[in-house]
Backbone as JSON Lines, residues from 0, in Angstrom:
{"i":0,"aa":"X","n":[-9.17,-21.2,-5.46],"ca":[-9.12,-20.1,-5.8],"c":[-7.96,-19.71,-7.14]}
{"i":1,"aa":"X","n":[-8.46,-19.04,-7.84],"ca":[-7.67,-18.78,-8.92],"c":[-6.57,-17.26,-8.61]}
{"i":2,"aa":"X","n":[-5.55,-17.76,-9.01],"ca":[-4.35,-16.71,-9.1],"c":[-4.27,-16.13,-10.37]}
{"i":3,"aa":"X","n":[-3.81,-14.67,-10.41],"ca":[-3.35,-14.08,-11.71],"c":[-2.09,-13.19,-11.42]}
{"i":4,"aa":"X","n":[-1.08,-13.88,-11.78],"ca":[0.31,-13.0,-11.8],"c":[0.28,-11.69,-12.48]}
{"i":5,"aa":"X","n":[0.46,-10.55,-11.94],"ca":[0.49,-9.38,-12.45],"c":[1.71,-9.14,-13.52]}
{"i":6,"aa":"X","n":[2.78,-9.91,-13.57],"ca":[3.61,-9.84,-14.22],"c":[3.42,-10.45,-15.62]}
{"i":7,"aa":"X","n":[2.29,-11.23,-15.61],"ca":[1.9,-11.82,-16.95],"c":[1.02,-10.74,-17.6]}
{"i":8,"aa":"X","n":[0.61,-9.68,-17.33],"ca":[-0.33,-8.81,-17.53],"c":[0.43,-7.57,-18.19]}
{"i":9,"aa":"X","n":[-0.24,-6.78,-19.29],"ca":[0.26,-5.64,-19.77],"c":[0.74,-4.57,-18.63]}
{"i":10,"aa":"X","n":[1.68,-3.87,-18.69],"ca":[2.19,-2.9,-17.69],"c":[0.89,-2.17,-17.19]}
{"i":11,"aa":"X","n":[0.08,-1.59,-18.21],"ca":[-1.0,-0.59,-18.07],"c":[-1.95,-1.16,-17.14]}
{"i":12,"aa":"X","n":[-2.45,-2.32,-17.36],"ca":[-3.37,-3.21,-16.6],"c":[-2.82,-3.38,-15.14]}
{"i":13,"aa":"X","n":[-1.63,-3.85,-15.01],"ca":[-1.05,-4.24,-13.9],"c":[-1.1,-3.08,-12.92]}
{"i":14,"aa":"X","n":[-0.37,-1.85,-13.44],"ca":[-0.71,-0.68,-12.63],"c":[-1.99,-0.44,-12.12]}
{"i":15,"aa":"X","n":[-2.96,-0.22,-13.07],"ca":[-4.27,-0.16,-12.64],"c":[-4.71,-0.82,-11.67]}
{"i":16,"aa":"X","n":[-4.61,-1.99,-11.42],"ca":[-4.91,-3.02,-10.38],"c":[-4.26,-2.92,-9.33]}
{"i":17,"aa":"X","n":[-2.74,-2.38,-9.29],"ca":[-2.06,-2.2,-7.96],"c":[-2.66,-0.79,-7.61]}
{"i":18,"aa":"X","n":[-2.98,0.0,-8.47],"ca":[-3.28,1.35,-8.0],"c":[-4.57,1.74,-7.19]}
{"i":19,"aa":"X","n":[-5.38,0.46,-7.06],"ca":[-6.95,0.82,-6.53],"c":[-6.42,1.26,-5.2]}
{"i":20,"aa":"X","n":[-7.46,2.21,-4.62],"ca":[-7.53,2.77,-3.28],"c":[-8.36,1.45,-2.36]}
{"i":21,"aa":"X","n":[-8.29,1.67,-1.23],"ca":[-8.97,0.63,-0.12],"c":[-10.36,1.39,-0.63]}
{"i":22,"aa":"X","n":[-11.32,0.39,-0.9],"ca":[-12.72,0.34,-0.97],"c":[-13.11,0.89,-2.47]}
{"i":23,"aa":"X","n":[-12.25,1.12,-3.29],"ca":[-12.49,1.49,-4.75],"c":[-12.85,0.32,-5.61]}
{"i":24,"aa":"X","n":[-13.72,0.53,-6.22],"ca":[-14.0,-0.68,-7.04],"c":[-13.77,-0.49,-8.66]}
{"i":25,"aa":"X","n":[-13.39,-1.7,-9.14],"ca":[-12.92,-1.78,-10.56],"c":[-13.94,-2.68,-11.22]}
{"i":26,"aa":"X","n":[-14.52,-2.33,-12.0],"ca":[-15.71,-3.14,-12.74],"c":[-15.16,-3.79,-13.98]}
{"i":27,"aa":"X","n":[-15.27,-5.03,-14.14],"ca":[-14.59,-5.61,-15.41],"c":[-16.03,-5.93,-16.27]}
{"i":28,"aa":"X","n":[-16.09,-5.37,-17.41],"ca":[-17.23,-5.32,-18.53],"c":[-16.64,-6.22,-19.78]}
{"i":29,"aa":"X","n":[-17.5,-7.04,-20.28],"ca":[-17.53,-7.67,-21.46],"c":[-18.92,-7.49,-22.28]}
{"i":30,"aa":"X","n":[-18.62,-6.99,-23.41],"ca":[-19.94,-6.94,-24.13],"c":[-20.99,-6.19,-23.65]}
{"i":31,"aa":"X","n":[-20.62,-5.17,-22.81],"ca":[-21.66,-4.46,-22.19],"c":[-22.3,-5.11,-20.78]}
{"i":32,"aa":"X","n":[-21.57,-6.4,-20.36],"ca":[-22.14,-6.95,-19.35],"c":[-20.76,-7.32,-18.12]}
{"i":33,"aa":"X","n":[-21.37,-6.69,-16.92],"ca":[-20.54,-6.62,-15.72],"c":[-20.07,-8.2,-15.6]}
{"i":34,"aa":"X","n":[-18.69,-8.6,-15.81],"ca":[-18.63,-10.11,-15.42],"c":[-17.69,-10.15,-14.21]}
{"i":35,"aa":"X","n":[-17.2,-9.26,-13.42],"ca":[-16.61,-9.28,-12.11],"c":[-16.61,-7.63,-11.56]}
{"i":36,"aa":"X","n":[-16.32,-7.59,-10.23],"ca":[-16.13,-6.49,-9.73],"c":[-15.12,-6.76,-8.7]}
{"i":37,"aa":"X","n":[-14.09,-5.81,-8.88],"ca":[-12.86,-5.81,-7.8],"c":[-13.04,-4.9,-6.65]}
{"i":38,"aa":"X","n":[-12.49,-5.12,-5.6],"ca":[-12.66,-3.88,-4.49],"c":[-11.3,-3.74,-4.14]}
{"i":39,"aa":"X","n":[-10.85,-2.54,-3.86],"ca":[-9.45,-2.47,-3.39],"c":[-9.35,-2.81,-1.96]}
{"i":40,"aa":"X","n":[-8.26,-3.31,-1.3],"ca":[-8.34,-3.65,0.1],"c":[-7.08,-2.87,0.77]}
{"i":41,"aa":"X","n":[-6.94,-2.43,1.71],"ca":[-6.09,-1.91,2.63],"c":[-4.7,-2.78,2.77]}
{"i":42,"aa":"X","n":[-3.92,-1.95,2.45],"ca":[-2.34,-2.77,2.65],"c":[-2.33,-3.35,3.73]}
{"i":43,"aa":"X","n":[-1.68,-4.67,3.84],"ca":[-1.66,-5.43,5.21],"c":[-0.56,-4.56,5.86]}
{"i":44,"aa":"X","n":[-0.77,-4.53,7.34],"ca":[0.43,-3.97,8.23],"c":[1.59,-4.96,8.14]}
{"i":45,"aa":"X","n":[2.83,-4.58,7.6],"ca":[3.93,-4.99,7.98],"c":[4.18,-5.45,9.31]}
{"i":46,"aa":"X","n":[4.42,-6.56,9.66],"ca":[4.94,-6.81,10.85],"c":[6.48,-6.63,10.98]}
{"i":47,"aa":"X","n":[7.06,-6.49,12.15],"ca":[8.61,-6.25,12.46],"c":[9.08,-7.67,12.25]}
{"i":48,"aa":"X","n":[9.98,-7.72,11.47],"ca":[10.96,-9.01,11.19],"c":[11.4,-9.47,12.52]}
{"i":49,"aa":"X","n":[11.48,-10.83,12.67],"ca":[12.13,-11.68,13.72],"c":[13.61,-11.23,13.47]}
{"i":50,"aa":"X","n":[14.11,-10.86,14.68],"ca":[15.48,-10.52,14.66],"c":[16.16,-12.07,14.58]}
{"i":51,"aa":"X","n":[17.5,-12.12,13.52],"ca":[18.13,-13.37,13.63],"c":[18.49,-13.72,14.81]}
{"i":52,"aa":"X","n":[18.81,-15.18,15.03],"ca":[19.3,-15.72,16.34],"c":[20.51,-15.44,16.69]}
{"i":53,"aa":"X","n":[20.65,-15.13,17.95],"ca":[22.27,-14.76,18.49],"c":[23.05,-16.01,18.16]}
{"i":54,"aa":"X","n":[24.24,-15.64,18.29],"ca":[25.32,-16.7,18.13],"c":[25.04,-17.88,19.04]}
{"i":55,"aa":"X","n":[24.99,-17.47,20.17],"ca":[24.89,-18.71,21.06],"c":[23.41,-19.48,20.75]}
{"i":56,"aa":"X","n":[22.38,-18.82,20.33],"ca":[21.14,-19.59,20.12],"c":[21.1,-20.41,18.98]}
{"i":57,"aa":"X","n":[22.13,-19.93,17.88],"ca":[22.31,-20.63,16.67],"c":[23.25,-21.81,16.86]}
{"i":58,"aa":"X","n":[24.2,-21.9,17.93],"ca":[25.05,-22.82,18.06],"c":[24.28,-24.07,18.82]}
{"i":59,"aa":"X","n":[23.19,-23.52,19.89],"ca":[22.63,-24.6,20.29],"c":[21.67,-25.1,19.57]}
{"i":60,"aa":"X","n":[21.24,-24.5,18.3],"ca":[20.13,-25.27,17.41],"c":[20.88,-26.15,16.67]}
{"i":61,"aa":"X","n":[22.26,-25.76,16.19],"ca":[23.22,-26.57,15.45],"c":[23.65,-27.94,16.39]}
{"i":62,"aa":"X","n":[23.83,-27.65,17.37],"ca":[24.28,-28.75,18.49],"c":[22.97,-29.76,18.43]}
{"i":63,"aa":"X","n":[21.77,-29.14,18.53],"ca":[20.58,-30.19,18.71],"c":[20.34,-30.66,17.3]}
{"i":64,"aa":"X","n":[20.34,-30.17,16.13],"ca":[20.53,-30.75,14.82],"c":[21.62,-31.89,14.58]}
{"i":65,"aa":"X","n":[22.82,-31.59,15.2],"ca":[23.8,-32.61,14.91],"c":[23.62,-33.79,15.73]}
{"i":66,"aa":"X","n":[23.18,-33.43,17.14],"ca":[22.97,-34.45,18.01],"c":[21.52,-35.45,17.35]}
{"i":67,"aa":"X","n":[20.77,-34.96,16.66],"ca":[19.72,-35.7,16.15],"c":[20.04,-36.45,15.14]}
{"i":68,"aa":"X","n":[21.09,-35.82,14.2],"ca":[21.45,-36.69,12.96],"c":[22.31,-38.0,13.37]}
{"i":69,"aa":"X","n":[22.98,-37.78,14.47],"ca":[24.03,-38.7,14.97],"c":[23.25,-39.7,15.74]}
{"i":70,"aa":"X","n":[22.02,-39.46,16.15],"ca":[20.88,-40.54,16.79],"c":[20.34,-41.05,15.67]}
{"i":71,"aa":"X","n":[19.93,-40.49,14.59],"ca":[19.19,-41.2,13.34],"c":[20.21,-42.25,12.74]}
{"i":72,"aa":"X","n":[21.5,-41.82,12.32],"ca":[22.09,-42.62,11.48],"c":[23.23,-43.11,12.49]}
């Protein structure tokens, strides 16, 4: 898969690519020949971020890590 960083493109082109609506096509043409066709996708549904661990859970994780380190070394 090839990747294109939008920050490397001229602002007008980057804006055109990011403003495609779901199902809208963008046709890339060179010398009158269609070389590619891009179709806008629906924005992904953002999942709720996982809440940070509680102080008790953080202490438990740290204790497990510390005991693993002591066992290894």
